[in-house]
Coordinates of C-alpha atoms in Angstrom, one line a residue:
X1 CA 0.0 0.0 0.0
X2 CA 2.8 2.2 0.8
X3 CA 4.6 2.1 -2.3
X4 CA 1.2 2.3 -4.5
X5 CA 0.7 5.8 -2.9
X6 CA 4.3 6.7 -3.7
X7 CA 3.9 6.4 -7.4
X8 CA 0.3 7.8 -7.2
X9 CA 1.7 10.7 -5.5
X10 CA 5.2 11.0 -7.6
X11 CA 2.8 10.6 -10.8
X12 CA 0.7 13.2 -9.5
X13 CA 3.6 16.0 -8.4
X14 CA 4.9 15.0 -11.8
X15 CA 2.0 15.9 -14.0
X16 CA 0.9 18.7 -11.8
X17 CA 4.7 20.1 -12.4
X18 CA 4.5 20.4 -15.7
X19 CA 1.4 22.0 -15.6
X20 CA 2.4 24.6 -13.3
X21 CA 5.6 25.3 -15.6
X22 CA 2.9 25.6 -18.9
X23 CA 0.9 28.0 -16.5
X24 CA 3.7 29.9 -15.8
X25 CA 5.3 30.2 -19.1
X26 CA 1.8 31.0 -20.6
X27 CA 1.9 33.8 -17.9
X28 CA 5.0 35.4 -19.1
X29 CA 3.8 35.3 -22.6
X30 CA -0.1 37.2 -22.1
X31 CA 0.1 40.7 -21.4
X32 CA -1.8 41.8 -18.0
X33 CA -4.7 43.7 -18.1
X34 CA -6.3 43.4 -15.0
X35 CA -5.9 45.5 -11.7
X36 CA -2.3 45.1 -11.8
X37 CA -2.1 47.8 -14.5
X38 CA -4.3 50.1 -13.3
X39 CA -2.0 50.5 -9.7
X40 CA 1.0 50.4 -12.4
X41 CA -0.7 53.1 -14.6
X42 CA -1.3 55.0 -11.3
X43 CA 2.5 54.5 -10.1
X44 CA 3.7 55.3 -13.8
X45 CA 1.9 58.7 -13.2
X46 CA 3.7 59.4 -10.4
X47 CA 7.2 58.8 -11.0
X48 CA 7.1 59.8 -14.4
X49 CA 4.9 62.9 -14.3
X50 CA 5.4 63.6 -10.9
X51 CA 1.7 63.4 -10.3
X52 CA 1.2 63.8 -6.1
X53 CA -0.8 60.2 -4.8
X54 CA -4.4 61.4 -3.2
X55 CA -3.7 64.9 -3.7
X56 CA -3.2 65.0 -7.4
X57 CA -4.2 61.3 -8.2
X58 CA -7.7 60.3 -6.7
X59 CA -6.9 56.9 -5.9
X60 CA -7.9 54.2 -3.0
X61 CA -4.6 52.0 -2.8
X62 CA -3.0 52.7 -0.1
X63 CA 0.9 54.0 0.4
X64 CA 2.7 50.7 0.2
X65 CA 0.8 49.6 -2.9
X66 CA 2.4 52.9 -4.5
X67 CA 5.6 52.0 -3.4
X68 CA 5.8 48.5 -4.4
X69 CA 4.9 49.8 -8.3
X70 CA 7.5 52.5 -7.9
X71 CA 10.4 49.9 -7.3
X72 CA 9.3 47.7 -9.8
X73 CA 8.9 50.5 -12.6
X74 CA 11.9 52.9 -11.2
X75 CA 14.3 49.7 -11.1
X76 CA 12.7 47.1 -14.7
X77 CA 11.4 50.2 -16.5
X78 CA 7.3 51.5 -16.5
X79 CA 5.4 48.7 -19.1
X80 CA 3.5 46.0 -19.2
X81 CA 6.5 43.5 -20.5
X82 CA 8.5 44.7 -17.3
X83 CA 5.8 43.8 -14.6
X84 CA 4.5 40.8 -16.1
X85 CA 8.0 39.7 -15.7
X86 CA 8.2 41.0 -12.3
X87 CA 4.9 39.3 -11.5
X88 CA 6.2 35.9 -12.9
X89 CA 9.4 36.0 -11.0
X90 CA 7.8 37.1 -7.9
X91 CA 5.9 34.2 -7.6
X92 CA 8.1 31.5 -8.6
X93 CA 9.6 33.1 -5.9
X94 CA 6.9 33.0 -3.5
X95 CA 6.2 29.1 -4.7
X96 CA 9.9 28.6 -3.4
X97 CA 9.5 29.9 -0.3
X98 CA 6.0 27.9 0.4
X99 CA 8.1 24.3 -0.8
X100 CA 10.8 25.2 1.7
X101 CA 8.2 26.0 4.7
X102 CA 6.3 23.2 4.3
X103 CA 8.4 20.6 3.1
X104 CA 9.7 19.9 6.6
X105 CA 6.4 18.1 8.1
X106 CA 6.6 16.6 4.8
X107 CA 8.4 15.6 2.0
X108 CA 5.7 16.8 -0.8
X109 CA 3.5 18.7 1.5
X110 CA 5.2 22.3 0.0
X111 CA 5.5 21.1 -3.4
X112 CA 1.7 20.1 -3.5
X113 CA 0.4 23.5 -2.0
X114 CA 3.1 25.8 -4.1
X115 CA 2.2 23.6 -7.4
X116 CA -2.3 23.9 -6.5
X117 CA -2.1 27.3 -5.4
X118 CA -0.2 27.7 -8.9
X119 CA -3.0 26.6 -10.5
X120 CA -5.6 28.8 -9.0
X121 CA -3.3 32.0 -9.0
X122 CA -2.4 31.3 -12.9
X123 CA -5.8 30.3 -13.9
X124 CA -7.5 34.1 -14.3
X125 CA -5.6 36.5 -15.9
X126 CA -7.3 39.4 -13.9
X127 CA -5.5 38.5 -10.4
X128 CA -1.7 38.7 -11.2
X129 CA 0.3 40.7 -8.9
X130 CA -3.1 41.9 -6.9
X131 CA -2.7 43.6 -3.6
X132 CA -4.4 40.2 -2.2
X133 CA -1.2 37.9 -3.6
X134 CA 1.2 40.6 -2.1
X135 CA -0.2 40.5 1.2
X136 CA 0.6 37.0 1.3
X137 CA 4.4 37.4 1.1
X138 CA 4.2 39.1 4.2
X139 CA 2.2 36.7 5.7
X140 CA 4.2 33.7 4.8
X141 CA 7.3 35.3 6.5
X142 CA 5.1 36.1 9.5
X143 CA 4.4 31.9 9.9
X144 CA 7.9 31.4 9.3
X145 CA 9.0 34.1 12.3
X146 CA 6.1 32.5 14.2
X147 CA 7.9 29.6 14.3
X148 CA 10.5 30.8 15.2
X149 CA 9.7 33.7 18.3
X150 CA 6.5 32.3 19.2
X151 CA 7.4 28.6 19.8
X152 CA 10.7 29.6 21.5
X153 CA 11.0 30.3 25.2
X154 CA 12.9 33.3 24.8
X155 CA 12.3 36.9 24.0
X156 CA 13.4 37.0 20.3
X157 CA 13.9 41.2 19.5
X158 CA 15.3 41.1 16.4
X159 CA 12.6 38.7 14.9
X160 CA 9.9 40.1 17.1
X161 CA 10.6 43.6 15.7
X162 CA 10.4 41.6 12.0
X163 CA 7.7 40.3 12.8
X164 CA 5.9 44.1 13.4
X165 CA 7.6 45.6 10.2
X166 CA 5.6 42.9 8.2
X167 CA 2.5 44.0 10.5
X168 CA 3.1 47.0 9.4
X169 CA 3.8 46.2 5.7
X170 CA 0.2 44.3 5.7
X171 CA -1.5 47.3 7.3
X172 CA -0.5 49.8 4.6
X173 CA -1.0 47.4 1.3
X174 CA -4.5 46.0 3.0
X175 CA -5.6 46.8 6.7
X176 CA -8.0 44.0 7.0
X177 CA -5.0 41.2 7.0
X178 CA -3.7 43.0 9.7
X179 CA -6.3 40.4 11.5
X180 CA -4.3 38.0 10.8
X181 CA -1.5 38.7 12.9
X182 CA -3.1 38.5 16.3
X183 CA -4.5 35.0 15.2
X184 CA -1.2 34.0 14.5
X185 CA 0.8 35.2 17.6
X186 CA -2.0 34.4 20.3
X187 CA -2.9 31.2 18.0
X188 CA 0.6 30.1 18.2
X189 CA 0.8 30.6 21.7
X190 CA -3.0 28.7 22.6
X191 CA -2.4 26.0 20.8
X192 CA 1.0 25.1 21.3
X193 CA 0.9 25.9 25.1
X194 CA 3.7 27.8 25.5
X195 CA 4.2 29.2 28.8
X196 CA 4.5 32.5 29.4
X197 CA 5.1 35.5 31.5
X198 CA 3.9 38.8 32.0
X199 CA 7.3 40.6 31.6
X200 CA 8.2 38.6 28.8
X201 CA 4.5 38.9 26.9
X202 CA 5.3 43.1 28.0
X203 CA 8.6 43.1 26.1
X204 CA 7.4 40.9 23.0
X205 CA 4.1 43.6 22.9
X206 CA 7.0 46.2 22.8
X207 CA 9.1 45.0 20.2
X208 CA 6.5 44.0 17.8
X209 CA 4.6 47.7 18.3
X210 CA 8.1 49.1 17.8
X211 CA 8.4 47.3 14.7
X212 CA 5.5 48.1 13.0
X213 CA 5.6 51.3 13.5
X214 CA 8.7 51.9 11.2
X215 CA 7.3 51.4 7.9
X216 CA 4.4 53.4 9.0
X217 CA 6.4 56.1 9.9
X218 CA 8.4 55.8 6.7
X219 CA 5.3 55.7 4.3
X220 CA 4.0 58.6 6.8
X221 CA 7.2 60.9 6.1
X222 CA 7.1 59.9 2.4
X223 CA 3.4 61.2 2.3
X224 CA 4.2 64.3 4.1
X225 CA 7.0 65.1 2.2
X226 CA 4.4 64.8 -1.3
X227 CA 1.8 67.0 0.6
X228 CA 0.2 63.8 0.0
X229 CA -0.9 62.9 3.4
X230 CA -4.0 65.0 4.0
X231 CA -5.5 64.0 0.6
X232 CA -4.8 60.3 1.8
X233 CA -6.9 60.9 5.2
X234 CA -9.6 62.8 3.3
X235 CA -10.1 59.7 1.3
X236 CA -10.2 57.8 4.2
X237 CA -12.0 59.5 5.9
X238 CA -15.1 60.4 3.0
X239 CA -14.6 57.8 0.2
X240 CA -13.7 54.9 1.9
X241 CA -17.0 54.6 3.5
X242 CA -18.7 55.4 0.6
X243 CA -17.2 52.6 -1.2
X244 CA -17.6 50.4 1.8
X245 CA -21.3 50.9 1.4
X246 CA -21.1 50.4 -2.1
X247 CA -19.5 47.1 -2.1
X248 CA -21.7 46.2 0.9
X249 CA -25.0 46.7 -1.9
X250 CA -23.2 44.8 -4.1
X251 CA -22.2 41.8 -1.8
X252 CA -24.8 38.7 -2.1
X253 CA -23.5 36.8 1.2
X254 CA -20.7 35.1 -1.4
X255 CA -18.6 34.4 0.9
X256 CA -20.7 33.9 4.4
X257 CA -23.0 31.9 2.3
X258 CA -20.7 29.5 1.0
X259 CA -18.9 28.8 4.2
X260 CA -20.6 25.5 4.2
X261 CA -19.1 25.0 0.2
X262 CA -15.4 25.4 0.5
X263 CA -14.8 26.3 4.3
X264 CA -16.8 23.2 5.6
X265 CA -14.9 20.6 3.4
X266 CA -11.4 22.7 4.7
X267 CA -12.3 22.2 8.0
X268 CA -13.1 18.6 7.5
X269 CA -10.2 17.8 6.1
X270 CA -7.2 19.8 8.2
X271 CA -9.2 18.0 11.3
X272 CA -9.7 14.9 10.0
X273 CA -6.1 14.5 9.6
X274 CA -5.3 16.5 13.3
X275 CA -6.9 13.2 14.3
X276 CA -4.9 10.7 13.2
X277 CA -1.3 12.2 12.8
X278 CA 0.7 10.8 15.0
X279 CA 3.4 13.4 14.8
X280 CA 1.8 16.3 18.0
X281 CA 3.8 19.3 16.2
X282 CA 1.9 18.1 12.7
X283 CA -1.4 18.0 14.7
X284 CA -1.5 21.3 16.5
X285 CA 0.3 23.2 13.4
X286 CA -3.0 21.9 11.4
X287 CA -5.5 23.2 13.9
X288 CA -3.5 26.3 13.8
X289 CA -4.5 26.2 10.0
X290 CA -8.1 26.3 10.7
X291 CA -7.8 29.3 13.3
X292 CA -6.4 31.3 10.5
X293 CA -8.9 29.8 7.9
X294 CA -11.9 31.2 10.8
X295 CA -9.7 35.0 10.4
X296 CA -9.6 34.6 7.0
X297 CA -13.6 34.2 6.8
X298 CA -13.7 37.4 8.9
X299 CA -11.6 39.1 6.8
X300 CA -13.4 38.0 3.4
X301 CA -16.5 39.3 4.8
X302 CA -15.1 42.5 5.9
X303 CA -13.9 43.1 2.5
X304 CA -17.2 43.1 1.1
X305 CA -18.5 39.6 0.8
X306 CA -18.5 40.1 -3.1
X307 CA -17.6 37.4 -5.3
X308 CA -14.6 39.0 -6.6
X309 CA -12.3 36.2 -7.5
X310 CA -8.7 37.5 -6.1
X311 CA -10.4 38.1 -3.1
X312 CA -10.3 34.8 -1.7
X313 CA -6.8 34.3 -2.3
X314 CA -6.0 33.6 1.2
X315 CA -8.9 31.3 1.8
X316 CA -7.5 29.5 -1.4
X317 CA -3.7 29.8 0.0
X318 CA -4.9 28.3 3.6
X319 CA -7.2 25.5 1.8
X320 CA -4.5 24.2 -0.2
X321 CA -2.2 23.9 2.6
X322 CA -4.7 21.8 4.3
X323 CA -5.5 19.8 1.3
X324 CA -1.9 19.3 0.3
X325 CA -1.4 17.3 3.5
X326 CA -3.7 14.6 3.0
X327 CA -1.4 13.5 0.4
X328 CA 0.7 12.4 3.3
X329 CA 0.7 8.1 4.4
X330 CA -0.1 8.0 7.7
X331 CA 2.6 5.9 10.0
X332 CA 1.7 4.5 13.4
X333 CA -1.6 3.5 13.4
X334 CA -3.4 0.0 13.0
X335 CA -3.9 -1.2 9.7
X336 CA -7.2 -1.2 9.1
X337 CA -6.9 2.8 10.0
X338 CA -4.0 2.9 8.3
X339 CA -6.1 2.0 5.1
X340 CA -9.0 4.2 5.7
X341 CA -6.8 7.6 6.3
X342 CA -5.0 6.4 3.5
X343 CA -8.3 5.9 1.3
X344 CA -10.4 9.1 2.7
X345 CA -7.8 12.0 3.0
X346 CA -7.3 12.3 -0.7
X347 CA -11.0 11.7 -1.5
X348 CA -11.5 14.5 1.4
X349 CA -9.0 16.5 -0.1
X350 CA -10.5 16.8 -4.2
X351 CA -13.6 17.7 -1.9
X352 CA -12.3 20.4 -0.9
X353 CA -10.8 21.7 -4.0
X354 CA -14.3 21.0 -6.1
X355 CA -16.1 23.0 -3.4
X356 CA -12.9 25.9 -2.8
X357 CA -12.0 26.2 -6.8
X358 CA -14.4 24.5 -9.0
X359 CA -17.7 25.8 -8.2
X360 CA -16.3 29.6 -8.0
X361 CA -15.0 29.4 -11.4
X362 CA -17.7 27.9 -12.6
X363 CA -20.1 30.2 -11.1
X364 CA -21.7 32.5 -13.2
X365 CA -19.6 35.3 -11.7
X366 CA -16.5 33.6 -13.3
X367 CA -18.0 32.5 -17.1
X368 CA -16.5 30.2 -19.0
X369 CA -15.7 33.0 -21.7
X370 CA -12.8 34.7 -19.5
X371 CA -10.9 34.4 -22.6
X372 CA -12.7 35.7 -25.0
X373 CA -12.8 38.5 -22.6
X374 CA -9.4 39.3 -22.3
X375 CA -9.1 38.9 -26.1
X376 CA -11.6 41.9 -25.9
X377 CA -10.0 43.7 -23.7
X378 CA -6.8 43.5 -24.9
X379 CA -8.2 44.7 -28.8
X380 CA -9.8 47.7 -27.6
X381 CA -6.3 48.3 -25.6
X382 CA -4.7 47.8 -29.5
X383 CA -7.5 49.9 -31.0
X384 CA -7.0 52.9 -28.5
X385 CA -3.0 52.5 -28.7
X386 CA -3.0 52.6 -32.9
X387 CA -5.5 55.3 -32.5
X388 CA -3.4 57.7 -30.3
X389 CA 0.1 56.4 -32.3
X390 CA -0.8 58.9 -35.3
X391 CA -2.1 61.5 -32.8
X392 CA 1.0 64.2 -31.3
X393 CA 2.5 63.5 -28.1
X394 CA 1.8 66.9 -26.5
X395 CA -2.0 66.1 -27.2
X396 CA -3.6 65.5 -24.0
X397 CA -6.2 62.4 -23.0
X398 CA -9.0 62.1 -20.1
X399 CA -10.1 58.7 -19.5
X400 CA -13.5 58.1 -18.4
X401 CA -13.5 54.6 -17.2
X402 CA -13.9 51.8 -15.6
X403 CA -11.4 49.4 -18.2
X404 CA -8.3 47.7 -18.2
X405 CA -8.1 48.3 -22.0
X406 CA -7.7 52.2 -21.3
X407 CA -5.3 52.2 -18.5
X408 CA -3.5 49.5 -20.9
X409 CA -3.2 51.4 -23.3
X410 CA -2.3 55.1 -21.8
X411 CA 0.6 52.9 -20.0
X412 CA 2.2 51.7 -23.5
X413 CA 1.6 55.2 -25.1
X414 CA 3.1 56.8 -22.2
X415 CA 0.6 59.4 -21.6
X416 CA -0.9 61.0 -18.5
X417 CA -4.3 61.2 -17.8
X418 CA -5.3 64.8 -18.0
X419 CA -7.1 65.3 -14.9
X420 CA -6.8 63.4 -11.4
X421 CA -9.4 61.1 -12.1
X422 CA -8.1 57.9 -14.0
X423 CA -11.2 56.1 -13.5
X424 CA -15.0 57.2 -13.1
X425 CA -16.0 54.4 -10.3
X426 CA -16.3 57.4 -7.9
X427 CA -19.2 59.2 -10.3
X428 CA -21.6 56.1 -10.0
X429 CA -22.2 54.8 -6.8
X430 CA -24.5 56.6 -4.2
X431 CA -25.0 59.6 -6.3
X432 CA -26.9 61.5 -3.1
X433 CA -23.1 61.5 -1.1
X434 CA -22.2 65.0 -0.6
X435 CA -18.3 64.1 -1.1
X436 CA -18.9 62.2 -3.6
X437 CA -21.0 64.9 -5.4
X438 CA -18.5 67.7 -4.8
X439 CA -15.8 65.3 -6.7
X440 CA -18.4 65.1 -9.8
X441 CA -18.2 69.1 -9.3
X442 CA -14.6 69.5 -9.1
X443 CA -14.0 67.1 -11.7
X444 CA -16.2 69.0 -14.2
X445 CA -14.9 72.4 -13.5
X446 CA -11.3 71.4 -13.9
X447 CA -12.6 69.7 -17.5
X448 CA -14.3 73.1 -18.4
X449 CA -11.4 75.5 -17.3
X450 CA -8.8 73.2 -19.4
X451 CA -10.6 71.1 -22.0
X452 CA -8.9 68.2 -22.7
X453 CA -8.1 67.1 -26.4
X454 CA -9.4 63.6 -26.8
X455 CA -12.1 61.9 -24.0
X456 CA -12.0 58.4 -24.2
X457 CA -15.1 56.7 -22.7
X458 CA -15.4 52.7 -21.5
X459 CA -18.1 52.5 -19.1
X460 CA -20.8 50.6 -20.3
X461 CA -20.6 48.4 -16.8
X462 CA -22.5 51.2 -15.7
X463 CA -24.3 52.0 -18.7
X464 CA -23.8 55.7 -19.5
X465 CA -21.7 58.6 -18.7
X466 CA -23.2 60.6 -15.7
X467 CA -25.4 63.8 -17.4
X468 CA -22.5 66.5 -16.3
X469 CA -20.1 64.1 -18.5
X470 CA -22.7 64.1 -21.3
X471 CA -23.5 68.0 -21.6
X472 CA -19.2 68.5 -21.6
X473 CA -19.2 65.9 -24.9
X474 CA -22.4 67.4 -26.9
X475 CA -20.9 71.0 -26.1
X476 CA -17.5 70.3 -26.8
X477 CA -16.8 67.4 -28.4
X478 CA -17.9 64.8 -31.4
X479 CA -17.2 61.3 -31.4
X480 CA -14.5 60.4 -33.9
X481 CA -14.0 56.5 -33.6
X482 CA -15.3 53.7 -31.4
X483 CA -14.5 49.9 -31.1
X484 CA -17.2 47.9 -29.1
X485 CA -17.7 49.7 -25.9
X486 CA -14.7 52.3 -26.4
X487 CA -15.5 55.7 -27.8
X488 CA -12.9 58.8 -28.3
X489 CA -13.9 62.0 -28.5
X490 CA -12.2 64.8 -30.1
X491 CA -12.6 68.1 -29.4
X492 CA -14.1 70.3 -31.6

């Protein structure tokens, strides 16, 4: 029996290899065109044209996401062909990391979760190099300091005050997986049962608050330095809610709902196998994976419980860990037990993935046409770019948009968006918000006090431009070519 589940499982880590090398060479070779460009479009306008984030650049991402497209385009160059590569070499590197942290409770236990959570992460175009893959960087060095300060009897400074920078990292890329990190070091310390004292749970409290609040100082001085930092509070404090709210009115329980779908079979399966491993540091590490899975509900819900695929990244990430260990032969047990673990932790396991991977993408939020959309998308991004090639540089372009195929295209061209606005999200969503109402006014008085030459308009997700938008065009402007959804204006 023990040798038929070797070859199954070498069969299997050899198949799903070179799938995950197809995936990722297919991933060099397509050109991004999901979110990824628009926080690269939006860092592009920054270092390039010195644009000033929040104050100068209406944008929600906050400070570290700025940063992180700053040293990729200051270092590889601003373009698409630079950051896909940065986003494939990022997570082979990533995919290293997770075979190295795992690999130790067992032999193929990393190279099963780093080759699955390939396959998810590779399989929609729209999710490389989101904010929600980033996060998890930080958070795999977080389980690997864990390990390290948490499970130790000693006061650790150095890792402790690690530990906080990546807190703090967390915070200012996404603040709801800050939630993570008390569920990892009061986790750690329940279930493991490592005693503790009051002076030394003081000085650990101390050197993790220390450490957190250095890159938040850092991003803090940066912002201050822009006269970028009241802008970012005002956005905060105003928009943020608003698009809270929004989301909230566009959430339909997704993720609450479907607890019972993937999160049920998770749990089912890290337990199941807590049961009947006979290795104690195997066992409580595995119950420590469903803690985190409970956070990581939390956090999808906090999000905005919308069945936005990247989202769920780190319920996918945590789910494949759990499901890559029932790949595992189970040693000292009875035979007969032996079999059954044996038999039931891999049927567990593809129970798991159907309900975690298959019925999301198969859900009529995630069609079965994603390619013919991103053929789409990447046409009209070709049809503006040929379009604005025969136009002069010094002409100036305002997008009004909620499109990849825009901010795609203004990237490869090089231009800057005329106005602060690079997108028109903010103009339709509670239209009775007083802030967001005196953005529609600023927006429209800056267009009529320096027209823009060319408008080019991609909002038919929300039908049609908002009537201030519309009286600027028939005024000003007459359409002079369109390709599906995408129409330029020139001015007259």
């Amino acid at each position: 029996m023990a040798q038929f589940y070797k070859a199954v499982t070498n069969c299997a880590f050899g198949v799903g290899l070179l799938a995950f090398v197809l995936l990722w060479i297919r991933e060099l070779r397509i050109p991004l065109c999901g979110d990824a460009i628009f926080m690269h479009y939006a860092a592009f306008l920054v270092g390039e044209y010195g644009f000033v984030p929040y104050a100068e650049l209406f944008e929600l991402n906050f400070p570290i996401t700025y940063v992180i497209h700053l040293l990729v385009g200051n270092i590889f160059g601003f373009g698409e062909p630079a950051l896909r590569i940065v986003s494939a070499g990022t997570f082979l590197v990533f995919s290293i990391f997770v075979i190295k942290q795992f690999n130790r409770y067992a032999p193929k236990v990393g190279y099963f979760t780093a080759l699955v959570f390939g396959f998810v992460y590779m399989s929609h175009f729209n999710n490389y190099f989101q904010r929600d893959f980033l996060v998890l960087i930080p958070l795999m060095i977080a389980l690997k300091l864990s390990d390290q300060v948490i499970l130790g009897r000693k006061c650790k400074g150095p890792q402790l005050i690690a530990l906080g920078v990546l807190m703090g990292v967390i915070t200012m890329i996404k603040p709801h997986y800050f939630l993570f990190f008390p569920a990892i070091i009061l986790g750690n310390q329940i279930i493991f049962k490592k005693p503790i004292t009051l002076e030394l749970g003081f000085k650990a409290f101390l050197f993790l608050i220390i450490g957190m609040f250095l890159p938040l100082a850092i991003v803090t001085f940066w912002m201050y330095q822009l006269n970028a930092l009241m802008s970012f509070f005002e956005i905060v404090q105003f928009y943020l809610p608003s698009y809270a709210r929004y989301r909230a009115e566009l959430g339909d329980g997704f993720i609450i709902n479907r607890i019972h779908l993937y999160g049920g079979a998770y749990l089912l399966v890290v337990n199941f196998i807590a049961i009947f491993d006979d290795r104690v540091d195997v066992r409580r590490r595995l119950q420590f994976l469903s803690l985190l899975t409970i956070v990581g509900w939390l956090i999808g819900w906090l999000q905005g419980d919308v069945p936005y695929y990247f989202l769920l990244y780190h319920l996918m990430f945590l789910s494949v860990i759990g499901m890559s260990f029932s790949i595992r032969p189970f040693g000292q047990m009875s035979k007969s037990l032996r079999f059954y673990a044996n038999l039931l932790m891999p049927v567990l396991g593809l129970i798991c993935w159907y309900k975690l991977y298959f019925v999301l993408s198969m859900s009529p939020h995630f069609p079965a046409t994603e390619n013919k959309y991103r053929g789409l998308v990447l046409k009209k991004s070709k049809f503006i770019q040929e379009y604005f090639e025969s136009q002069p540089q010094q002409t100036s372009v305002q997008s009004y948009q909620w499109s990849f195929a825009i901010n795609a295209a203004l990237l490869e061209l090089e231009r800057p968006n005329h106005t602060k606005y690079v997108t028109a999200l903010q103009f339709h969503h509670r239209k009775t918000d007083v802030y967001l109402k005196g953005l529609e006014q600023d927006f429209i008085t800056e267009i009529r006090q320096d027209l823009p030459d060319f408008f080019v308009i991609d909002v038919k997700l929300f039908g049609e431009p908002i009537e201030s938008v519309l009286q600027v065009l028939d005024e000003f402007y007459e359409l002079d070519a369109s390709f599906y959804d995408v129409e330029i204006f020139k001015k007259i």
